[in-house]
CSV table of N, CA and C in Angstrom, one decimal:
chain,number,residue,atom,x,y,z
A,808,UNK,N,94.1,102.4,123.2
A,808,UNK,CA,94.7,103.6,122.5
A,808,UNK,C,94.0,104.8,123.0
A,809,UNK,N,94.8,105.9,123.3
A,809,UNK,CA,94.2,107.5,123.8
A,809,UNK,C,93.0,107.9,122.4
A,810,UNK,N,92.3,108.5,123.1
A,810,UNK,CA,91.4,108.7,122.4
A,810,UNK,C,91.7,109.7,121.6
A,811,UNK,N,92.7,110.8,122.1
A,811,UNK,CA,93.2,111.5,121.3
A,811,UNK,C,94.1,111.2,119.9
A,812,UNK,N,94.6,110.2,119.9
A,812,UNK,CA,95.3,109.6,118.8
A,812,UNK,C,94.6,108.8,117.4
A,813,UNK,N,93.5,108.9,118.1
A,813,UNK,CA,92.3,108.2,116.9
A,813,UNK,C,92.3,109.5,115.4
A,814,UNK,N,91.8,110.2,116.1
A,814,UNK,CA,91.6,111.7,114.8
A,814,UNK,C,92.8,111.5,113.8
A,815,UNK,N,93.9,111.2,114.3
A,815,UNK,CA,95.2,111.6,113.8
A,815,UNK,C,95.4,110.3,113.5
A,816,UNK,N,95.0,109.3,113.5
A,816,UNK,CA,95.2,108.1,112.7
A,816,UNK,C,94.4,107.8,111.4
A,817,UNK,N,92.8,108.2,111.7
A,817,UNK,CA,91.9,109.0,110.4
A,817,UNK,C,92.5,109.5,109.8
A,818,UNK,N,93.2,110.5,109.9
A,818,UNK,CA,93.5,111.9,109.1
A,818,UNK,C,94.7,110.8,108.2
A,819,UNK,N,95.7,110.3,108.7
A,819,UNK,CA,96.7,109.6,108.4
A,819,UNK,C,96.5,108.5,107.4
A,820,UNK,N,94.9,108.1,107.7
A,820,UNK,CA,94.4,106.9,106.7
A,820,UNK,C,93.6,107.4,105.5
A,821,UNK,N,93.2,108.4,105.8
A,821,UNK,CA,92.8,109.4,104.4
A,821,UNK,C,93.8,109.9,103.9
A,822,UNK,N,94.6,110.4,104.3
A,822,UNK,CA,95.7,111.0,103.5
A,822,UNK,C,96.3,109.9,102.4
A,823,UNK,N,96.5,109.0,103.0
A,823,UNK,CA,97.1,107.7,102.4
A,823,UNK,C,96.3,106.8,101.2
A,824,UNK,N,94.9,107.0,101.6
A,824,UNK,CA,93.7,106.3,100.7
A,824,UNK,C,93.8,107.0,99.3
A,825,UNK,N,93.8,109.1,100.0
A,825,UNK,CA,93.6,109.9,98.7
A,825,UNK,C,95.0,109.9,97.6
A,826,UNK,N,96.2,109.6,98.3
A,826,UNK,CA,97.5,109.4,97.7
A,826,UNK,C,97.6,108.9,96.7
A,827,UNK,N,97.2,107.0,97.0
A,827,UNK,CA,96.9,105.8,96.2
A,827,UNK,C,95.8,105.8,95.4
A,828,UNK,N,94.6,106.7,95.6
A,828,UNK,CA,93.5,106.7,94.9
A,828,UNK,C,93.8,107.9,93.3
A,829,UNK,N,94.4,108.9,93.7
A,829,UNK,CA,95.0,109.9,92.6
A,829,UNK,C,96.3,109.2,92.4
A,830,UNK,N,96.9,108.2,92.7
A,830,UNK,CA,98.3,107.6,92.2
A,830,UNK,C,97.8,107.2,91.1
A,831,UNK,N,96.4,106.3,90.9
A,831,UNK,CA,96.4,105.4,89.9
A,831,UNK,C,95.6,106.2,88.6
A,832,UNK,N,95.5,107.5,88.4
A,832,UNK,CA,95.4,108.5,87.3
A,832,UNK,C,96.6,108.9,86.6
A,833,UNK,N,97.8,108.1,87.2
A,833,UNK,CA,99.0,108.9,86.8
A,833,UNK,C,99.8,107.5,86.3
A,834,UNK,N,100.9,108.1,84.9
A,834,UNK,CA,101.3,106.5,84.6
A,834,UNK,C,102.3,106.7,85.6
A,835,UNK,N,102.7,105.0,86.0
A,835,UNK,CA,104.2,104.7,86.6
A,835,UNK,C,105.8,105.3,86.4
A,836,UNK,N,106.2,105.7,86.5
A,836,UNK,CA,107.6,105.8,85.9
A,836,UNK,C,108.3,105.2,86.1
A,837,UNK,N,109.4,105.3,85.0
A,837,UNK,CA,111.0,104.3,85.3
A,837,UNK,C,110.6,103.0,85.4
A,838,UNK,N,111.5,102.2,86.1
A,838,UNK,CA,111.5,100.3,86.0
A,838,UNK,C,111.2,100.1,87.3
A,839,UNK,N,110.2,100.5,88.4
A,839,UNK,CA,109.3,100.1,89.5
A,839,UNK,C,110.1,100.0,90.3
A,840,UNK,N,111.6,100.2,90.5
A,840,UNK,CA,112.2,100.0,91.4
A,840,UNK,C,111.3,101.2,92.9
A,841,UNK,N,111.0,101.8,92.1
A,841,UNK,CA,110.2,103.1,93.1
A,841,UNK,C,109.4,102.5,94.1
A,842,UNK,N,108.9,101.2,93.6
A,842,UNK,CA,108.0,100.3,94.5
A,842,UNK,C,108.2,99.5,95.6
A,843,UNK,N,110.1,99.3,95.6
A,843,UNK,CA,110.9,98.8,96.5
A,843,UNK,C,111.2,99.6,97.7
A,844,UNK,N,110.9,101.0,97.8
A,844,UNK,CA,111.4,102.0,98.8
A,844,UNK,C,111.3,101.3,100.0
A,845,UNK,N,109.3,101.5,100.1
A,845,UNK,CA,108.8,101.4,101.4
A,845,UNK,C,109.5,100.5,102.4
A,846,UNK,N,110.3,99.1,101.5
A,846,UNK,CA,110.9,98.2,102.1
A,846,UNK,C,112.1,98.9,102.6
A,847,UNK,N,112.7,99.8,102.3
A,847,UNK,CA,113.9,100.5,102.8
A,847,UNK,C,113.7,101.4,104.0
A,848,UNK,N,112.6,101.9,104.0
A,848,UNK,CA,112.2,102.7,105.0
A,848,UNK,C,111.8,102.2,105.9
A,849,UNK,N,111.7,100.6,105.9
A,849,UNK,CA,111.5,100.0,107.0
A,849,UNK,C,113.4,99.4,108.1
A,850,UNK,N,113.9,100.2,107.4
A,850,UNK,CA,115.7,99.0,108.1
A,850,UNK,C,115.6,100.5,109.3
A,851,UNK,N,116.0,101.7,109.2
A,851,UNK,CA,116.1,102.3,110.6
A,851,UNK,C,115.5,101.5,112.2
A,852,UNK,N,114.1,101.1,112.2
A,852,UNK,CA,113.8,100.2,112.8
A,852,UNK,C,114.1,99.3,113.5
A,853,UNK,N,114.8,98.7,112.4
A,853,UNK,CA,115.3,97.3,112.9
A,853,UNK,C,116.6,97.5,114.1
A,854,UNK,N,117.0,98.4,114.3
A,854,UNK,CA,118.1,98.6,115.6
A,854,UNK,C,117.0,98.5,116.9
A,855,UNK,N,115.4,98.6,116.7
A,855,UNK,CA,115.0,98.4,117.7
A,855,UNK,C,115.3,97.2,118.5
A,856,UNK,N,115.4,96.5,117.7
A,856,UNK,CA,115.7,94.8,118.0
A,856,UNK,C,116.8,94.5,118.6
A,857,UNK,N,118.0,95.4,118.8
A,857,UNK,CA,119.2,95.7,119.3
A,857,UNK,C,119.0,96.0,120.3
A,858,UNK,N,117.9,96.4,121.4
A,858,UNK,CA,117.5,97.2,122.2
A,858,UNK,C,117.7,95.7,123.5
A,859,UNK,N,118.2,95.8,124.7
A,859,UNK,CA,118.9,94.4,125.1
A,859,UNK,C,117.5,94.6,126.5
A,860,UNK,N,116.7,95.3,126.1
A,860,UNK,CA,115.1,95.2,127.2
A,860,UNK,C,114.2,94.8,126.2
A,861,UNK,N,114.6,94.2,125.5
A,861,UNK,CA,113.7,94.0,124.3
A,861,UNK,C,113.4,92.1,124.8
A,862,UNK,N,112.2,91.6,125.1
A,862,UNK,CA,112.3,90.2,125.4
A,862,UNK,C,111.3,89.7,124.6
A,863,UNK,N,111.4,89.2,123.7
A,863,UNK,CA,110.0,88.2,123.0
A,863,UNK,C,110.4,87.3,122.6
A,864,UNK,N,109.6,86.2,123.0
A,864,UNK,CA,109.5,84.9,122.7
A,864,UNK,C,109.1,83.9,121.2
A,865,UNK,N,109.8,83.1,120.6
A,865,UNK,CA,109.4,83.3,119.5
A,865,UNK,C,108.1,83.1,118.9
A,866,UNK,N,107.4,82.2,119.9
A,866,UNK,CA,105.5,82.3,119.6
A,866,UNK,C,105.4,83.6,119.2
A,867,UNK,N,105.9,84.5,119.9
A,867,UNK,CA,105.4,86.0,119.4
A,867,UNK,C,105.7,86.5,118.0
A,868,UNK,N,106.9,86.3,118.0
A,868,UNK,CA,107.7,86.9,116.5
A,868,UNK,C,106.9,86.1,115.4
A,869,UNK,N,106.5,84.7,115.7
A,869,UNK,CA,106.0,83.1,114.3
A,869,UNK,C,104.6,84.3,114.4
A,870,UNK,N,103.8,84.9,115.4
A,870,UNK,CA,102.4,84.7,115.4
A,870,UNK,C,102.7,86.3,114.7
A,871,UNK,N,103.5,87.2,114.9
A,871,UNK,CA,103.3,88.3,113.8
A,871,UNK,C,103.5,88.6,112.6
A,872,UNK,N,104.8,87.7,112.6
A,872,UNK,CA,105.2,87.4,111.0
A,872,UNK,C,103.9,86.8,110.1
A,873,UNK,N,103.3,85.6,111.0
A,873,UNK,CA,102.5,85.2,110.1
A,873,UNK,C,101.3,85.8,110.2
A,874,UNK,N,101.0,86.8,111.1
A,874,UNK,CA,99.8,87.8,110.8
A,874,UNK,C,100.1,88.9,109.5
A,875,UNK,N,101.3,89.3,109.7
A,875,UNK,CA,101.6,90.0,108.4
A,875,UNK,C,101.5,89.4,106.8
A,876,UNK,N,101.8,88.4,107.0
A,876,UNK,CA,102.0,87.4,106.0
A,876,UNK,C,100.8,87.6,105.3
A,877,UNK,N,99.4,87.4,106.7
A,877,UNK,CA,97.9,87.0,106.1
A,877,UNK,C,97.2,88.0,105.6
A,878,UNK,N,98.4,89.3,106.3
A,878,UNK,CA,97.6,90.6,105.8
A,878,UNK,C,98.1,91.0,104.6
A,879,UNK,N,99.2,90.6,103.9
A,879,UNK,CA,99.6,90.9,102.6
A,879,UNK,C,98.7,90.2,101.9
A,880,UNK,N,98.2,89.4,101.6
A,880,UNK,CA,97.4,88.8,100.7
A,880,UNK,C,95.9,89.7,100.3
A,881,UNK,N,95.1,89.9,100.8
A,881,UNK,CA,94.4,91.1,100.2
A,881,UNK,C,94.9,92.0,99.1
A,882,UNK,N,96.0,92.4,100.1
A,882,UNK,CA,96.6,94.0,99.1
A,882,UNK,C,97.2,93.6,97.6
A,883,UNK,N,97.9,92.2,97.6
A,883,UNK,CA,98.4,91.2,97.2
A,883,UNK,C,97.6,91.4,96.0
A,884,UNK,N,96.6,90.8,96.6
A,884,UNK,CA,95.5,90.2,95.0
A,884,UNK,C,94.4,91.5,94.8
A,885,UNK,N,94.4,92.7,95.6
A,885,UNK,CA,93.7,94.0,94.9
A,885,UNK,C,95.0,94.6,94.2
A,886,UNK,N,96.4,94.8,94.4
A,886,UNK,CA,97.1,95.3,93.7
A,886,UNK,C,97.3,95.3,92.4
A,887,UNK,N,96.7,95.7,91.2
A,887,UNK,CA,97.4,94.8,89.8
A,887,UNK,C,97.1,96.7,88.6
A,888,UNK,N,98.2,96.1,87.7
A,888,UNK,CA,98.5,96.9,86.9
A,888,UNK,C,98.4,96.7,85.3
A,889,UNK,N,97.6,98.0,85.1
A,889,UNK,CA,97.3,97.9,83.9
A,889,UNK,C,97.9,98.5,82.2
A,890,UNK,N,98.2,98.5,81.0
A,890,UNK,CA,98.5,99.5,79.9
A,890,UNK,C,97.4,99.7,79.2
A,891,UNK,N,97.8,101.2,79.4
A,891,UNK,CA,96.6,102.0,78.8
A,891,UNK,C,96.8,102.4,77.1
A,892,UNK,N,95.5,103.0,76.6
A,892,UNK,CA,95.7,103.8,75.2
A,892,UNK,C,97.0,104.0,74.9
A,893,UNK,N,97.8,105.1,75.7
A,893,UNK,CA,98.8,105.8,75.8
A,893,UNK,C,100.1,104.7,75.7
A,894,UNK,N,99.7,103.6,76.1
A,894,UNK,CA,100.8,102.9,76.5
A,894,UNK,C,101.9,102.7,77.2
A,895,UNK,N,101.3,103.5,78.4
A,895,UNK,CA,102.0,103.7,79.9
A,895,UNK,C,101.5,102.7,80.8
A,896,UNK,N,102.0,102.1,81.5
A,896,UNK,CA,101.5,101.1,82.8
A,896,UNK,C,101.0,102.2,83.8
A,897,UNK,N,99.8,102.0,84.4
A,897,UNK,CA,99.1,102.3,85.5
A,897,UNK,C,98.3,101.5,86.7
A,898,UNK,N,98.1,101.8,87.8
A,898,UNK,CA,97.8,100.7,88.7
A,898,UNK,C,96.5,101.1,88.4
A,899,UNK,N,95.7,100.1,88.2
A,899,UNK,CA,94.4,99.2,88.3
A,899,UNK,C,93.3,99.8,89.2
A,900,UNK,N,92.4,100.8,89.0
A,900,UNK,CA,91.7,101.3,89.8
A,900,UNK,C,90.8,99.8,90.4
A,901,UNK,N,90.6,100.0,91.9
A,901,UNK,CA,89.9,99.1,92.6
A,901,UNK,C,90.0,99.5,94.0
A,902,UNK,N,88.7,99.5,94.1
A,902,UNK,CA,87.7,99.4,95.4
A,902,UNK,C,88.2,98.6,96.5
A,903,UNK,N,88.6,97.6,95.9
A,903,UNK,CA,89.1,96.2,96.8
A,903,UNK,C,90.1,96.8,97.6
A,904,UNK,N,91.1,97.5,96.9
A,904,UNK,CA,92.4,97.8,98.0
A,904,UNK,C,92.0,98.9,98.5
A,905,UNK,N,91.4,99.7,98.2
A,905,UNK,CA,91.0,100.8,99.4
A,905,UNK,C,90.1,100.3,100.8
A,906,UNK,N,89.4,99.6,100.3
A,906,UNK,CA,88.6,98.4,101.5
A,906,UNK,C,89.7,97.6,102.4
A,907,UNK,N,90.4,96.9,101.0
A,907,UNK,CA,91.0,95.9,102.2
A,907,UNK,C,92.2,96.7,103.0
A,908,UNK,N,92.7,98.0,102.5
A,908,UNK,CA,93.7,99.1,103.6
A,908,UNK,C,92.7,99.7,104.7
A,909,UNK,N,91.5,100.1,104.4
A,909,UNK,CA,91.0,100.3,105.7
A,909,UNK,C,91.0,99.3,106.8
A,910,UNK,N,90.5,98.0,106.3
A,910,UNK,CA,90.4,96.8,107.0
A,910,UNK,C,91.8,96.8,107.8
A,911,UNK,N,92.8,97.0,106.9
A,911,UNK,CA,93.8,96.2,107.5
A,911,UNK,C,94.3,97.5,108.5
A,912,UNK,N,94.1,98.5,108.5
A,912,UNK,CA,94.1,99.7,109.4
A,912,UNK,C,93.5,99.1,111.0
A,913,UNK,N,92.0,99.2,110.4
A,913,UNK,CA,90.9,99.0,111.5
A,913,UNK,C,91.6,97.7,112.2
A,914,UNK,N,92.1,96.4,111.4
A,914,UNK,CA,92.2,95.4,112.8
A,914,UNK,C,93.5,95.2,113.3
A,915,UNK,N,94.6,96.4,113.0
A,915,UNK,CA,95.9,96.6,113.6
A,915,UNK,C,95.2,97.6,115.0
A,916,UNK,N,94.4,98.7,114.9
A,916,UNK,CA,93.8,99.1,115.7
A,916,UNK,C,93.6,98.7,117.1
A,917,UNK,N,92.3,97.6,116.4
A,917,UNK,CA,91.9,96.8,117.0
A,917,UNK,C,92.6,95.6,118.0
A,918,UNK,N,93.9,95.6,117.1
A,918,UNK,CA,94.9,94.8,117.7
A,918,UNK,C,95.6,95.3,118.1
A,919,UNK,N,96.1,96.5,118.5
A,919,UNK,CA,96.8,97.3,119.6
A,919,UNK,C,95.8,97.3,121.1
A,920,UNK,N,94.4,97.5,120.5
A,920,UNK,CA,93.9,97.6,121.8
A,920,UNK,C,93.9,96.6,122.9
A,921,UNK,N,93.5,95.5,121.9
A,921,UNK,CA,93.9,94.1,122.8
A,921,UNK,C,95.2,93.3,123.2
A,922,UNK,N,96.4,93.8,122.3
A,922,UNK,CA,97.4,93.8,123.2
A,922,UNK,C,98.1,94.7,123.8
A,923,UNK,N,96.8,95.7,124.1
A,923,UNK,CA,97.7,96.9,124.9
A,923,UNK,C,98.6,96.7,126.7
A,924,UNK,N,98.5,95.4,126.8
A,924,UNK,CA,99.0,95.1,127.8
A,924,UNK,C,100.4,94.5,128.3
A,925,UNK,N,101.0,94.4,127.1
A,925,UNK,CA,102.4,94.2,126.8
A,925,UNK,C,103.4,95.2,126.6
A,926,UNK,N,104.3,95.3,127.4
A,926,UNK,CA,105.4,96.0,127.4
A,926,UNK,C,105.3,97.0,126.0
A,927,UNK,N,105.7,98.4,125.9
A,927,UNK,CA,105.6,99.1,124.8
A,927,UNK,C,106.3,99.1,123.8
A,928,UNK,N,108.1,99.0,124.1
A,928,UNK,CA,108.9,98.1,123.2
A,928,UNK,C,108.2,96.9,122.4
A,929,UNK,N,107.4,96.0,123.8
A,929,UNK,CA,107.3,95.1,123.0
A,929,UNK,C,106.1,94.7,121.9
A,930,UNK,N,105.6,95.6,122.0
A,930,UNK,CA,104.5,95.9,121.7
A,930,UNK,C,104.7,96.9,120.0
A,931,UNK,N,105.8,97.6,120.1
A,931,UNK,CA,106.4,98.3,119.1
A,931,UNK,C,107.2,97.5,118.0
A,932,UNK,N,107.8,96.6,118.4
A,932,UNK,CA,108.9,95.6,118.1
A,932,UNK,C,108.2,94.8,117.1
A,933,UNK,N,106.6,94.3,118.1
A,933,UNK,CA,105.6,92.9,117.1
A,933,UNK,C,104.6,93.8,116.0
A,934,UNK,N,104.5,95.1,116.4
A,934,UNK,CA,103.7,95.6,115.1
A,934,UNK,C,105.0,96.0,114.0
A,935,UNK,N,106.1,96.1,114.2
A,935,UNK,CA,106.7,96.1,113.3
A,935,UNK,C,107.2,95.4,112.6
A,936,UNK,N,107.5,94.0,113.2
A,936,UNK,CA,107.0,92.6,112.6
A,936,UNK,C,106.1,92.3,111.4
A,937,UNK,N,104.6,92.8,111.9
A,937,UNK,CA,103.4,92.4,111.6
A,937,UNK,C,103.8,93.8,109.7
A,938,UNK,N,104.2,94.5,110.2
A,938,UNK,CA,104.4,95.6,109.2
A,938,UNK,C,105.1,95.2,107.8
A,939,UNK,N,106.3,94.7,108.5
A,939,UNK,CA,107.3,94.4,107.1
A,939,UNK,C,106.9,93.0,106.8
A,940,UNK,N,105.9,92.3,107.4
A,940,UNK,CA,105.9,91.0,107.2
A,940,UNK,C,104.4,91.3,105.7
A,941,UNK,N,104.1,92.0,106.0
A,941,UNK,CA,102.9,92.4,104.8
A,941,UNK,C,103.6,93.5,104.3
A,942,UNK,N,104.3,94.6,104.0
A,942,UNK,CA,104.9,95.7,103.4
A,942,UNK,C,105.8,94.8,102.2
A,943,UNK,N,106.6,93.7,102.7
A,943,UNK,CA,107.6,93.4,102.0
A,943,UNK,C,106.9,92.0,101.0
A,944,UNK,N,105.8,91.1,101.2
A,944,UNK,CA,105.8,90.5,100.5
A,944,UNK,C,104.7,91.6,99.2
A,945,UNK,N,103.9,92.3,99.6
A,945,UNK,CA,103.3,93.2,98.4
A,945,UNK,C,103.9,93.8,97.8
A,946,UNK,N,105.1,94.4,98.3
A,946,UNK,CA,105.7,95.2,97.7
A,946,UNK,C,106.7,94.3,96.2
A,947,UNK,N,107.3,93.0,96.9
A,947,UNK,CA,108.0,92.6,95.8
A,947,UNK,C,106.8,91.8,94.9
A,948,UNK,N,105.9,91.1,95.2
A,948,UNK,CA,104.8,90.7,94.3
A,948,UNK,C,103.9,92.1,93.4
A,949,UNK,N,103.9,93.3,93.8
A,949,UNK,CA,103.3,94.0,93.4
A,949,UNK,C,104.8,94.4,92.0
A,950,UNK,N,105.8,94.4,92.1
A,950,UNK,CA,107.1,94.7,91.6
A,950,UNK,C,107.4,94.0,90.7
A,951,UNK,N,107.0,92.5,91.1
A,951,UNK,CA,107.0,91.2,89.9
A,951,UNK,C,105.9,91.6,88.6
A,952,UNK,N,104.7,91.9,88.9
A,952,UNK,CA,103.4,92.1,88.2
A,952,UNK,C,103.6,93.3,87.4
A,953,UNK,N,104.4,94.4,87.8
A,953,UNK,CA,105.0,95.4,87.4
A,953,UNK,C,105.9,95.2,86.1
A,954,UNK,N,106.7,94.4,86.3
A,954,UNK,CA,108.1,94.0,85.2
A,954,UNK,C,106.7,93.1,84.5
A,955,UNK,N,106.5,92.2,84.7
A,955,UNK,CA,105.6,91.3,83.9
A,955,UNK,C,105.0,92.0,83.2
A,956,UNK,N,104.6,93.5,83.3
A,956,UNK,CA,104.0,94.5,81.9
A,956,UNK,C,105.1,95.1,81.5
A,957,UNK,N,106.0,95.5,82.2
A,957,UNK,CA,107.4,96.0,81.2
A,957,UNK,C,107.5,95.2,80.0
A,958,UNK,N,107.5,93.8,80.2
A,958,UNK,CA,108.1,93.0,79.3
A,958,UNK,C,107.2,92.7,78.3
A,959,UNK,N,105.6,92.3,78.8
A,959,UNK,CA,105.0,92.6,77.5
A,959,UNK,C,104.8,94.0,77.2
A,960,UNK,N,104.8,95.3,77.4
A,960,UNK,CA,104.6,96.2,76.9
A,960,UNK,C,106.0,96.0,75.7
A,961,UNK,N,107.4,95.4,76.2
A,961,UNK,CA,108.6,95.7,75.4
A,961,UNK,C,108.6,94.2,73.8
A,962,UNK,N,107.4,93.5,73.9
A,962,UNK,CA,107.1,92.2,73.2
A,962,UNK,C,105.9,92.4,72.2
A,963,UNK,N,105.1,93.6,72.8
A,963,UNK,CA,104.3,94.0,71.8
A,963,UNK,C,104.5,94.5,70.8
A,964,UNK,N,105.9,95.8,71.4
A,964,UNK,CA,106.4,96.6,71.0
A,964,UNK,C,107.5,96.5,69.7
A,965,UNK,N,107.8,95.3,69.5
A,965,UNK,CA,109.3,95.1,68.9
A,965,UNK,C,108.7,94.3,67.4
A,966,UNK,N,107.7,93.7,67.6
A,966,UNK,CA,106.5,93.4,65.8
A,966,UNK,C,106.5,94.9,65.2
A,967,UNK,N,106.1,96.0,65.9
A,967,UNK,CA,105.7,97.4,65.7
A,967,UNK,C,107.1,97.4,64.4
A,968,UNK,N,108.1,97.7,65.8
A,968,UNK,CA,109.4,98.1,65.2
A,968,UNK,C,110.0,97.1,64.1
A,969,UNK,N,109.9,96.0,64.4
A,969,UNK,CA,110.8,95.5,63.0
A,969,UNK,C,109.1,95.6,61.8
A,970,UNK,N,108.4,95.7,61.9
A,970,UNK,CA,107.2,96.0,60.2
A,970,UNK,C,107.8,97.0,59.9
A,971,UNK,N,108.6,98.1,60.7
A,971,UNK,CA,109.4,99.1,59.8
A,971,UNK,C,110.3,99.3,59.2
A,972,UNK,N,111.0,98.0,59.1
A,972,UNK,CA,112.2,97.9,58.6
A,972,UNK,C,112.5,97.4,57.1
């Protein structure tokens, strides 16, 4: 990687750390569908794949999918949501997922550099792989854990309402 691109990948990783870090002072809104986006922002991409210079083998595609896969699990198991006083859902302050997002920053890095020697398509193609292959399983596991406090927030809630009746 150009050395010039480093600064602007920092700045990119702070920006993102301070987002998620003041996200979780604020409650959730709505029914979490909000949590589904990032998966959507990933389909423009996918016409890369359409690209007919595009050549990878499937070792390549099995070995990023399941790098992605291994990299969802951290974010996975630091992700979790809590109801507060107020009785709003909020995400779970923790150390863990700001650690394990730098980590997983630092050895995509790290793994660009060492496969800097592959075609740039192709090379574009397998981190995007590696991307939705961890984006999409946190995202609907983080989404599941979500509803799973909808439903008890809506099971606590309904003893409240019928003692009033």
């Amino acid at each position: 990687m150009q050395m010039q691109v480093i600064p602007i990948v920092l700045l990119v990783m702070a920006l993102i750390i301070w987002r998620r870090t003041r996200a979780m002072t604020r409650a959730i809104k709505g029914n979490g569908i909000r949590m589904l986006l990032p998966m959507l922002f990933l389909l423009p991409a996918v016409l890369m794949f359409l690209n007919p210079e595009l050549h990878m083998t499937t070792r390549e595609i099995v070995l990023a999918i399941g790098t992605g896969i291994l990299l969802s699990i951290p974010l996975i198991l630091t992700t979790n949501y809590e109801i507060r006083e107020d009785g709003q859902i909020y995400a779970k302050k923790s150390i863990g997922f700001i650690i394990s997002f730098v980590g997983l920053v630092l050895f995509r890095l790290g793994l660009r550099n060492y496969l800097s020697g592959l075609d740039p398509n192709e090379l574009t193609a397998l981190f995007l792989l590696v991307a939705a292959s961890y984006i999409i399983p946190w995202r609907l596991v983080s989404y599941i854990k979500f509803r799973k406090l909808i439903a008890f927030r809506e099971i606590e809630a309904k003893p409240a309402d019928n003692s009033l009746q």
